[in-house]
Coordinates of C-alpha atoms and ligand atoms in Angstrom, one line a residue:
M247 CA -28.2 -25.1 -3.5
T248 CA -29.7 -24.5 0.0
T249 CA -29.1 -21.3 1.9
S250 CA -29.8 -22.0 5.5
Q251 CA -29.1 -18.7 7.0
T252 CA -30.9 -15.6 8.2
L253 CA -28.0 -13.3 7.3
P254 CA -28.0 -11.2 4.2
T255 CA -25.8 -13.2 1.7
A256 CA -22.4 -11.7 1.1
P257 CA -22.3 -10.8 -2.6
A258 CA -19.2 -12.9 -3.1
L259 CA -21.2 -16.0 -2.0
T260 CA -23.1 -15.7 -5.3
Q261 CA -19.9 -16.1 -7.3
P262 CA -19.6 -19.3 -9.3
A263 CA -18.6 -22.4 -7.3
V264 CA -15.2 -22.5 -9.0
W265 CA -14.3 -19.0 -7.7
L266 CA -15.3 -20.0 -4.1
R267 CA -13.4 -23.3 -4.3
D268 CA -10.3 -21.7 -5.8
N269 CA -10.2 -19.2 -2.9
C270 CA -10.7 -21.7 -0.1
P271 CA -8.4 -20.7 2.8
C272 CA -8.1 -24.1 4.5
V273 CA -4.7 -25.7 5.2
E274 CA -5.3 -28.4 2.5
C275 CA -5.7 -25.6 -0.1
R276 CA -3.1 -23.1 1.1
D277 CA 0.2 -23.7 2.8
P278 CA -0.4 -22.0 6.2
R279 CA 3.3 -21.0 6.4
N280 CA 3.2 -18.8 3.3
G281 CA -0.4 -18.6 2.1
Q282 CA 0.5 -20.1 -1.3
K283 CA -2.1 -22.2 -3.1
L284 CA -1.4 -26.0 -3.1
F285 CA -3.5 -27.0 -6.2
N286 CA -4.0 -26.1 -9.8
I287 CA -7.2 -25.0 -11.5
T288 CA -7.2 -28.3 -13.5
D289 CA -7.3 -30.2 -10.2
L290 CA -10.8 -29.0 -9.6
P291 CA -13.8 -30.9 -11.2
A292 CA -15.1 -28.9 -14.3
D293 CA -18.7 -29.5 -13.1
L294 CA -18.1 -28.3 -9.5
A295 CA -21.2 -27.0 -7.8
V296 CA -22.1 -25.5 -4.4
T297 CA -24.3 -27.9 -2.5
E298 CA -24.8 -25.9 0.7
V299 CA -24.1 -22.4 2.2
R300 CA -24.4 -22.0 6.0
G301 CA -23.4 -18.5 7.1
T302 CA -20.0 -18.2 5.4
T303 CA -19.4 -22.0 5.3
V304 CA -19.7 -23.5 1.9
T305 CA -20.0 -27.2 0.9
F306 CA -19.1 -28.3 -2.6
S307 CA -20.2 -31.2 -4.8
D308 CA -16.7 -32.8 -4.5
G309 CA -17.3 -33.0 -0.7
H310 CA -14.9 -30.1 0.2
V311 CA -16.0 -27.7 2.9
S312 CA -14.7 -24.1 2.9
L313 CA -14.9 -21.7 5.9
F314 CA -14.6 -18.2 4.6
D315 CA -13.7 -15.1 6.6
P316 CA -16.6 -12.7 6.2
A317 CA -14.1 -9.9 5.6
F318 CA -12.6 -11.8 2.7
L319 CA -16.1 -12.2 1.1
S320 CA -16.9 -8.5 1.5
A321 CA -13.5 -7.2 0.3
R322 CA -13.5 -5.0 -2.8
E323 CA -11.2 -5.2 -5.8
A324 CA -7.7 -3.9 -5.1
P325 CA -6.9 -0.9 -7.3
D326 CA -3.9 -0.9 -9.5
D327 CA -1.5 1.3 -7.6
R328 CA 0.4 2.2 -10.8
S329 CA -2.5 3.7 -12.7
E330 CA -3.7 7.4 -12.7
D331 CA -6.4 6.5 -10.2
A332 CA -3.9 5.9 -7.4
K333 CA -2.0 9.1 -8.0
R334 CA -2.3 12.8 -7.1
L335 CA -2.0 14.4 -10.5
W336 CA -0.6 17.9 -10.5
A337 CA -0.1 20.9 -12.8
T338 CA 2.1 22.8 -10.4
T339 CA 3.0 21.5 -7.0
E340 CA 5.1 22.4 -4.1
V341 CA 8.3 20.4 -4.3
P342 CA 8.1 17.6 -1.7
E343 CA 11.3 17.7 0.3
H344 CA 12.8 15.2 2.6
D345 CA 16.0 14.9 4.5
W346 CA 18.3 12.0 4.0
A347 CA 19.4 11.7 7.7
R348 CA 15.8 11.7 8.9
F349 CA 14.9 9.2 6.1
L350 CA 17.4 6.8 7.7
A351 CA 16.5 7.5 11.3
D352 CA 12.7 8.1 11.3
P353 CA 10.3 5.5 9.8
E354 CA 7.5 8.1 9.7
H355 CA 9.7 10.4 7.6
R356 CA 10.7 7.5 5.4
A357 CA 7.0 6.5 4.9
D358 CA 6.1 10.1 4.0
C359 CA 9.0 10.2 1.5
L360 CA 7.9 6.9 -0.2
D361 CA 4.4 8.2 -0.3
A362 CA 5.6 11.3 -2.2
V363 CA 7.2 9.2 -4.9
L364 CA 4.2 6.9 -5.1
T365 CA 1.5 9.5 -5.2
T366 CA 3.1 12.9 -6.3
G367 CA 5.7 11.1 -8.4
F368 CA 8.8 12.5 -6.9
T369 CA 10.7 13.9 -3.9
L370 CA 13.7 16.1 -3.5
L371 CA 16.0 14.6 -0.9
R372 CA 18.3 17.1 0.9
G373 CA 21.5 16.4 2.9
V374 CA 22.8 13.4 0.9
P375 CA 26.6 13.2 1.4
V376 CA 28.5 15.0 -1.5
T377 CA 30.4 11.8 -2.2
P378 CA 30.7 9.9 -5.5
G379 CA 28.5 6.8 -5.3
A380 CA 26.2 8.1 -2.6
V381 CA 23.3 7.8 -5.1
L382 CA 23.6 4.0 -4.7
D383 CA 23.0 4.3 -1.0
V384 CA 19.9 6.4 -1.6
A385 CA 18.6 3.9 -4.2
A386 CA 19.2 1.1 -1.7
G387 CA 17.0 3.0 0.8
F388 CA 14.2 2.9 -1.7
G389 CA 14.7 -0.7 -2.9
F390 CA 17.2 -2.1 -5.3
V391 CA 19.5 -0.5 -7.8
R392 CA 18.6 -1.5 -11.4
E393 CA 21.9 -2.2 -13.0
T394 CA 22.1 -1.6 -16.8
N395 CA 24.6 -1.5 -19.6
Y396 CA 25.6 1.9 -18.2
G397 CA 26.7 0.1 -14.9
K398 CA 25.2 0.5 -11.5
L399 CA 25.4 4.3 -11.8
F400 CA 26.1 6.8 -14.5
D401 CA 27.8 10.2 -14.5
V402 CA 26.1 13.2 -16.0
R403 CA 28.7 15.8 -16.9
V404 CA 30.2 17.3 -20.0
E405 CA 32.2 14.8 -22.0
A406 CA 34.5 15.3 -24.9
T407 CA 32.7 12.8 -27.1
P408 CA 29.2 12.6 -25.7
T409 CA 27.3 9.3 -26.3
N410 CA 24.2 11.2 -25.1
L411 CA 23.1 14.8 -25.2
A412 CA 22.9 14.7 -21.5
F413 CA 26.7 14.7 -21.5
T414 CA 26.9 18.2 -23.1
G415 CA 25.8 21.6 -21.9
L416 CA 22.7 21.6 -24.1
A417 CA 19.2 22.1 -22.7
I418 CA 17.4 18.8 -22.5
T419 CA 13.6 19.0 -23.1
P420 CA 11.1 17.0 -21.0
H421 CA 11.6 13.2 -21.5
T422 CA 11.5 9.9 -19.8
D423 CA 14.7 7.9 -19.5
N424 CA 15.6 4.7 -21.3
P425 CA 12.4 4.2 -23.3
Y426 CA 14.4 1.7 -25.3
R427 CA 14.4 -0.7 -22.4
D428 CA 11.9 -3.4 -21.7
P429 CA 11.0 -3.3 -18.8
V430 CA 11.8 0.4 -18.5
P431 CA 13.4 1.5 -15.3
T432 CA 10.5 2.7 -13.3
V433 CA 12.4 5.0 -10.9
Q434 CA 15.3 7.4 -11.6
L435 CA 17.6 9.1 -9.1
L436 CA 19.8 12.1 -9.9
H437 CA 22.2 13.1 -7.2
C438 CA 24.1 16.4 -7.4
L439 CA 27.8 16.6 -6.6
S440 CA 28.3 20.0 -8.1
N441 CA 26.3 22.6 -10.0
A442 CA 28.4 25.8 -10.3
V443 CA 27.1 27.0 -13.6
D444 CA 24.7 29.6 -14.9
G445 CA 21.7 27.5 -16.0
G446 CA 21.5 23.7 -15.4
E447 CA 18.1 24.2 -13.6
S448 CA 15.9 21.1 -13.3
G449 CA 12.3 20.7 -14.4
L450 CA 9.6 18.0 -13.9
V451 CA 6.3 17.6 -15.6
D452 CA 3.5 15.2 -14.6
G453 CA 3.1 13.1 -17.7
F454 CA -0.1 11.5 -16.4
H455 CA -1.7 14.9 -15.9
A456 CA -0.5 16.0 -19.4
A457 CA -2.0 12.8 -20.9
A458 CA -5.3 13.4 -19.0
L459 CA -5.4 16.9 -20.5
L460 CA -4.8 15.5 -23.9
R461 CA -7.7 13.1 -23.4
T462 CA -10.0 16.0 -22.5
E463 CA -8.8 18.4 -25.2
D464 CA -8.4 16.0 -28.1
A465 CA -9.7 12.5 -27.4
D466 CA -8.8 11.3 -30.9
A467 CA -5.2 12.4 -30.5
F468 CA -5.1 10.6 -27.1
A469 CA -6.5 7.4 -28.7
V470 CA -3.8 7.5 -31.4
L471 CA -1.0 7.8 -28.9
T472 CA -2.4 4.9 -26.8
R473 CA -2.5 2.5 -29.8
T474 CA 0.5 3.4 -32.0
P475 CA 3.7 1.5 -31.2
V476 CA 6.7 3.8 -31.3
T477 CA 10.2 2.3 -31.5
F478 CA 12.9 3.7 -29.3
R479 CA 16.5 2.7 -29.8
Y480 CA 19.9 3.1 -28.2
A481 CA 23.2 1.8 -29.7
D482 CA 26.8 2.1 -28.8
A483 CA 29.8 -0.2 -29.2
G484 CA 28.6 -2.7 -26.5
A485 CA 24.8 -2.4 -26.6
E486 CA 21.9 -2.2 -28.9
L487 CA 18.6 -1.7 -27.1
V488 CA 15.3 -1.6 -29.0
T489 CA 11.7 -1.5 -27.7
S490 CA 8.4 -0.6 -29.3
R491 CA 5.5 0.7 -27.1
P492 CA 2.9 3.4 -27.3
M493 CA 3.7 6.8 -25.9
I494 CA 0.7 6.6 -23.5
G495 CA 0.3 3.1 -22.1
L496 CA -3.1 2.2 -20.6
D497 CA -4.0 -0.5 -18.1
P498 CA -6.6 -3.2 -19.1
T499 CA -9.4 -1.0 -17.8
G500 CA -8.3 2.0 -20.0
R501 CA -6.7 4.1 -17.3
I502 CA -3.3 5.9 -17.9
R503 CA -0.5 3.7 -16.5
E504 CA 2.7 4.7 -18.3
V505 CA 4.2 7.5 -20.4
R506 CA 7.2 7.1 -22.7
F507 CA 8.4 10.2 -24.2
N508 CA 11.9 10.8 -25.6
N509 CA 12.5 12.6 -28.9
R510 CA 16.2 11.8 -28.9
S511 CA 15.8 8.0 -29.1
M512 CA 12.6 7.8 -31.1
Q513 CA 13.0 6.0 -34.4
A514 CA 11.2 6.4 -37.8
L515 CA 7.6 5.3 -37.8
R516 CA 6.7 2.8 -40.5
L517 CA 3.0 3.4 -41.0
P518 CA 0.6 4.1 -44.0
P519 CA 0.9 7.8 -44.8
K520 CA -2.6 8.7 -43.5
E521 CA -1.8 7.1 -40.1
T522 CA 1.6 8.8 -40.0
A523 CA -0.1 12.2 -40.5
A524 CA -2.6 11.4 -37.7
F525 CA 0.2 10.2 -35.4
Y526 CA 2.3 13.4 -36.0
A527 CA -0.7 15.6 -35.3
A528 CA -1.3 13.8 -32.0
Y529 CA 2.4 13.7 -31.1
R530 CA 2.6 17.5 -31.6
R531 CA -0.5 18.1 -29.4
F532 CA 0.9 16.0 -26.6
A533 CA 4.3 17.7 -26.9
E534 CA 2.7 21.1 -26.8
I535 CA 0.9 20.2 -23.6
L536 CA 4.1 18.8 -22.1
T537 CA 6.0 22.0 -22.8
R538 CA 3.4 24.4 -21.3
P539 CA 5.4 26.4 -18.8
E540 CA 2.6 26.3 -16.2
L541 CA 2.8 22.4 -16.1
M542 CA 6.5 22.3 -15.1
V543 CA 7.9 22.6 -11.6
T544 CA 11.4 23.9 -11.6
F545 CA 14.1 23.8 -9.0
R546 CA 17.8 23.9 -8.8
L547 CA 19.8 20.9 -7.6
G548 CA 22.7 21.9 -5.3
P549 CA 25.4 19.7 -4.0
G550 CA 23.9 17.0 -1.7
D551 CA 20.5 17.1 -3.3
C552 CA 19.0 14.0 -4.9
V553 CA 15.8 14.0 -6.9
V554 CA 14.0 10.6 -6.9
F555 CA 11.1 10.3 -9.4
D556 CA 8.7 7.9 -11.1
N557 CA 10.2 7.4 -14.6
T558 CA 6.9 5.9 -16.0
R559 CA 5.0 9.1 -15.1
L560 CA 7.2 12.2 -14.7
L561 CA 9.2 13.8 -17.5
H562 CA 12.4 15.5 -16.5
A563 CA 14.3 18.3 -18.2
R564 CA 17.1 20.7 -17.6
T565 CA 18.1 24.1 -18.9
G566 CA 21.3 24.6 -20.8
F567 CA 24.6 25.8 -19.4
A568 CA 28.1 26.7 -20.6
D569 CA 29.9 23.5 -21.4
T570 CA 33.1 24.7 -19.7
G571 CA 31.3 24.9 -16.3
D572 CA 31.5 22.6 -13.3
R573 CA 28.3 20.5 -13.1
H574 CA 28.4 16.9 -12.1
L575 CA 25.4 14.7 -11.3
Q576 CA 25.3 10.9 -10.7
G577 CA 22.3 9.0 -11.6
C578 CA 21.0 5.5 -11.2
Y579 CA 17.7 3.5 -11.7
A580 CA 15.5 1.6 -9.3
D581 CA 11.9 0.3 -9.3
L582 CA 8.5 1.3 -8.1
D583 CA 7.4 -2.2 -7.0
A584 CA 10.1 -2.2 -4.3
I585 CA 9.0 1.3 -3.1
A586 CA 5.4 0.1 -2.9
S587 CA 6.5 -3.0 -1.0
G588 CA 8.7 -1.0 1.4
R589 CA 5.8 1.3 2.0
R590 CA 3.5 -1.6 3.0
V591 CA 6.1 -3.2 5.3
L592 CA 6.6 0.2 6.9
R593 CA 2.9 0.6 7.5
G594 CA 2.9 -2.6 9.5
Q595 CA 6.0 -1.7 11.4
L596 CA 4.7 1.7 12.3
A597 CA 1.5 0.2 13.6
A598 CA 3.4 -2.3 15.7
T599 CA 5.7 0.4 17.1
H600 CA 2.7 2.6 18.0
L601 CA 0.9 -0.3 19.7
R602 CA 4.0 -1.5 21.5
E603 CA 4.4 2.0 23.0
L604 CA 0.7 1.9 24.1
F605 CA 1.3 -1.3 26.0
A606 CA 4.5 0.1 27.6
G607 CA 2.8 3.4 28.5
P608 CA -0.9 3.8 29.2
G609 CA -1.2 0.0 29.2
T610 CA 0.7 -0.3 32.5
A611 CA -2.2 1.4 34.2
D612 CA -4.5 -0.4 36.6
Y613 CA -7.3 -2.4 34.9
L614 CA -10.6 -1.5 36.4
G615 CA -9.4 -2.4 39.9
E616 CA -8.5 -6.0 38.9
D617 CA -5.3 -7.7 40.1
V618 CA -3.7 -7.2 36.6
T619 CA -2.7 -4.2 34.5
Q620 CA -4.5 -3.3 31.3
A621 CA -1.5 -4.7 29.3
Q622 CA -1.3 -8.0 31.4
H623 CA -5.1 -8.5 30.9
M624 CA -4.8 -8.1 27.1
L625 CA -1.7 -10.3 26.9
Q626 CA -3.5 -13.0 28.9
A627 CA -6.5 -12.8 26.6
A628 CA -4.2 -13.2 23.6
A629 CA -2.4 -16.2 25.2
L630 CA -5.8 -17.9 25.8
A631 CA -6.8 -17.2 22.2
E632 CA -3.6 -18.7 20.9
S633 CA -3.9 -21.8 23.0
D634 CA -7.5 -22.1 21.7
D635 CA -6.2 -22.2 18.1
A636 CA -7.8 -18.9 17.2
S637 CA -7.0 -17.4 13.8
P638 CA -4.2 -14.7 13.8
Q639 CA -6.9 -12.0 13.3
L640 CA -8.7 -13.2 16.4
V641 CA -5.5 -13.5 18.5
V642 CA -4.7 -9.9 17.6
A643 CA -8.3 -8.9 18.4
A644 CA -7.8 -10.5 21.9
L645 CA -4.5 -8.7 22.3
L646 CA -6.0 -5.3 21.5
H647 CA -9.6 -5.6 22.7
D648 CA -9.4 -3.1 25.5
V649 CA -7.3 -0.3 24.0
G650 CA -10.5 1.7 24.0
H651 CA -10.0 2.3 27.7
F652 CA -7.1 4.6 26.9
T653 CA -7.6 5.8 23.3
G654 CA -10.9 7.6 23.6
P655 CA -12.3 10.7 25.4
L656 CA -13.5 8.6 28.4
T657 CA -11.4 6.1 30.4
G658 CA -11.9 2.9 32.4
A659 CA -12.2 5.2 35.4
D660 CA -15.2 6.8 33.9
L661 CA -16.7 3.4 33.3
M662 CA -16.2 2.5 36.9
G663 CA -17.7 5.8 37.9
G664 CA -20.9 4.9 36.1
T665 CA -20.5 6.5 32.7
D666 CA -20.2 4.0 29.8
N667 CA -17.0 4.8 27.9
R668 CA -18.2 2.7 25.0
H669 CA -14.6 1.3 24.9
S670 CA -15.4 -1.6 22.5
H671 CA -16.6 0.9 19.8
V672 CA -13.8 3.3 20.6
A673 CA -11.2 0.6 20.2
A674 CA -12.8 -0.8 16.9
D675 CA -13.0 2.6 15.3
W676 CA -9.5 3.6 16.4
L677 CA -8.0 0.3 15.2
A678 CA -9.7 0.4 11.8
R679 CA -6.8 2.7 10.6
W680 CA -4.7 -0.5 10.6
F681 CA -6.9 -3.6 10.7
G682 CA -9.8 -5.0 8.8
P683 CA -13.1 -6.2 10.2
A684 CA -11.8 -9.7 11.2
V685 CA -9.8 -7.9 13.9
T686 CA -12.0 -4.9 14.7
E687 CA -15.5 -6.4 14.7
P688 CA -15.1 -9.0 17.4
I689 CA -13.6 -6.2 19.5
R690 CA -16.6 -3.9 18.7
L691 CA -18.9 -6.7 19.9
H692 CA -17.0 -7.9 23.0
V693 CA -19.2 -5.9 25.4
A694 CA -22.3 -6.9 23.5
A695 CA -21.1 -10.5 23.9
K696 CA -21.1 -10.1 27.7
R697 CA -24.7 -8.8 27.6
Y698 CA -25.6 -11.6 25.2
L699 CA -24.0 -14.4 27.3
C700 CA -25.8 -13.1 30.5
A701 CA -29.1 -13.5 28.6
V702 CA -28.6 -16.9 27.1
D703 CA -26.3 -18.7 29.5
P704 CA -27.5 -18.8 33.2
A705 CA -24.1 -20.0 34.5
Y706 CA -22.2 -17.3 32.7
A707 CA -23.1 -14.3 35.0
D708 CA -21.6 -16.2 38.0
L709 CA -18.2 -16.3 36.2
L710 CA -17.9 -12.5 36.0
S711 CA -15.6 -10.6 38.3
P712 CA -17.3 -8.1 40.7
A713 CA -16.0 -5.2 38.5
S714 CA -17.3 -6.8 35.3
T715 CA -20.7 -7.4 37.0
Y716 CA -20.8 -3.8 38.0
T717 CA -20.0 -2.5 34.5
L718 CA -22.6 -4.8 33.0
G719 CA -25.2 -2.6 34.5
V720 CA -23.5 0.6 33.2
Q721 CA -23.3 -1.1 29.7
G722 CA -27.0 -1.9 29.5
G723 CA -27.4 -5.2 31.5
P724 CA -28.4 -8.6 30.0
M725 CA -29.8 -8.4 26.4
S726 CA -33.6 -8.5 25.6
A727 CA -34.8 -11.3 23.3
E728 CA -34.8 -8.9 20.4
E729 CA -31.2 -7.8 21.2
V730 CA -30.2 -11.5 21.4
A731 CA -31.6 -12.2 17.9
A732 CA -29.9 -9.1 16.4
F733 CA -26.6 -10.1 18.0
E734 CA -26.7 -13.6 16.7
A735 CA -27.2 -12.2 13.2
E736 CA -23.9 -10.3 13.3
P737 CA -21.3 -11.9 11.1
Y738 CA -18.7 -11.7 13.9
A739 CA -20.9 -12.8 16.8
A740 CA -19.3 -16.2 17.2
D741 CA -15.8 -14.7 17.2
A742 CA -17.0 -12.0 19.7
V743 CA -18.3 -14.7 22.1
R744 CA -15.0 -16.6 22.0
L745 CA -13.1 -13.3 22.6
R746 CA -15.4 -12.7 25.5
R747 CA -14.6 -16.0 27.2
W748 CA -10.9 -15.3 26.9
D749 CA -11.5 -11.8 28.2
D750 CA -13.2 -13.1 31.3
G751 CA -10.4 -15.6 32.0
A752 CA -7.6 -13.0 31.6
K753 CA -7.5 -11.5 35.1
D754 CA -5.2 -13.9 36.9
A755 CA -2.3 -12.1 38.6
S756 CA -0.3 -15.3 39.1
R757 CA -0.2 -16.3 35.4
S758 CA 2.8 -15.6 33.3
V759 CA 2.3 -15.3 29.5
P760 CA 4.3 -14.2 26.5
G761 CA 4.9 -10.4 26.1
F762 CA 4.0 -8.0 23.3
D763 CA 7.0 -9.0 21.3
H764 CA 5.6 -12.5 20.8
Y765 CA 2.7 -11.0 18.7
E766 CA 4.6 -8.2 17.0
S767 CA 5.3 -9.8 13.6
T768 CA 1.8 -11.2 13.2
L769 CA 0.4 -7.8 14.1
A770 CA 2.7 -6.0 11.7
L771 CA 1.7 -8.4 8.9
L772 CA -2.0 -7.9 9.5
A773 CA -1.6 -4.1 9.7
R774 CA 0.0 -3.8 6.3
S775 CA -3.1 -4.0 4.3
G776 CA -6.0 -4.4 6.6
G777 CA -7.2 -0.9 7.6
R778 CA -8.7 2.0 5.8
A779 CA -6.1 4.7 6.1
R780 CA -2.9 4.9 4.2
G781 CA -1.0 6.3 7.2
Ligands
LIG26 C1 19.6 12.4 -17.6 C2 19.1 13.8 -17.6 C3 19.2 15.9 -16.5 C4 20.2 16.9 -15.9 O1 20.8 12.2 -17.4 O2 18.8 11.5 -17.8 O3 18.1 14.0 -18.1 O4 19.8 17.7 -15.1 N1 19.8 14.7 -17.0 O5 21.4 16.9 -16.3
LIG27 ZN1 17.2 11.9 -18.5
LIG28 ZN1 -11.1 -7.1 28.5

C-alpha cells in the first residue's frame, strides 16, 4: 500500500480494506435516492486489499475507487441513546412540565418536551382536554400508539371484578408495566380524567439511577440481577403473555439499558437452591433501593394532566385511596424509537426555520455595496454549486457561507470600514451547532481560499470585484509561500476553493435563481445529526 499524501492519515484509513470498501459512498455502492447499500458482504472478494491511498481517495485490489468525505472518516462511534450514558440520572428532580397547546403549536416546546422524556425519562403535560380518548391524541403527538390485547387504550378505575390490582383502590408499589410483553412497551402515558379522592398520588423512581446505586453498593447483587432470567406472566380469558428477562438489562458494552420490575406478575423462579437464595438477596437489595423515599418524585395528577414516561427506565407507583371515590385515568402505550426519531426530525426543521428567518430578515441587507443583497448573493452561490454537481454538504455550505456577516459581533460594514469581522470563522463556529465539518470547514476556509488563489493564480485577482479586492487587504492580502503550503494541507482546501469560485461569481443582479425553499429539505436533513449541540 502506498500513501502518497502529506496529510496526517485519518485513523479510519487504517481500518481493514473490507471496512473501507463496505462503507464506500459512491453511487454504485449506495442508492443516491435513499443512501441504502446496493451490495452484500459476500459480493466483495475475501482477499480484498487497499492498493493506494491519496488524501481520502482509496483504491482497492478489485479496481474500485472510493472517495471518502473526511468528516465520515473522523466521525466517532454513535452512542446508544437508550443506555444510561445518554440519560440524565436523578434521585430527586423537579417535575418537567409542558403544556399540550404549546406542544402542538410551538416546535421548540415540543423539542424540549421530547428531550425531557428521552433524557429525564418523563414529562407532566398540562392542559390536555378532559375528554375520554384524548390520551390517544397525546400518544400520536409523540409517535404511534402501541395497541395491545387491552386495546388502543385502557381505563384505570375501580372495577367490581378487577383483572389487575390497578383497578382497585389499593396502593401500587413502584413497577414497570407489561414486563410480560416482548418487546415491552417502551413508553407509557397516563391521562387523568378525574381524581377526586383522598390519596391516589403518583410517584416515579429512576430505575437506572437505582440500578447504578445497586452496582456501587453491592456489585455482586447487581451482577445477579443482570444475568438471572425472571419470568413475568399475564393471563385472562383471551390472552396469555409470558416473557423471561433479567430485571436489569445491559447493553453489549455492559451499560444499564432496561429495567423490568413488577412483583405482581413475576413468576416462581426455577433455580438451584443456592442460586435462588442469591437471587432473593439481590432482589431484596434492589427493591429496598427502589423504595427509598428520597428517590421518588411525587405529584398529584389532576383532570387534564397526562404523565408520559420511559417504561424501560422509570418505575411508577400510586398511593391507595377509598375504592368508593371518583378516580379515572386512561392509559396507553407508545415507543421511544419514534420519540427519538421525532426529536431528530424536529432538530432539522428548527434549524431550517431559523435559517429561513435569517434569510428573510438580516439577509435582505445590502451585501458589501454589491448590486445584490446578502441573501441573493448566497442563493446565487448555492445555485452555482448545484449546477457544478457539488455534494449536498457543499451546496449548503455555499448557501450559508456568508452568514457570519450578520451572526457575529462585527458586521460586513465593519469589514468595509477596515476591521476584519472574521466572518468565515464566525459563520463556521455558529453553524457548527447544526452542521458537521463537510459544511462548516469549506465556509471557514472561504476567505483563506481567496488569499490562496491570489497567491497561486495570477489571473484570479482580476476577477475580484472592487469590494472584494478592498477586503482582501483587510483580510491579510495574498498568502505567503508558507501559508499556501499550510492551506493546501487542509482536508477541506479543495472544497473551499470551489466554494470561493462560486462566491466570486454570485454578485449578478440580473440573474434569477431558486429561493431558500429549494434547499430547505436538504438543509433540514443535514442539520438532524451533523452538529455538536442537541438544541
Ligand atoms: C397502571 C398504574 C397508576 C395509577 O395502570 O399501570 O400503575 O396512578 N396506574 O393508577
Ligand atoms: Zn402501572
Ligand atoms: Zn460570499
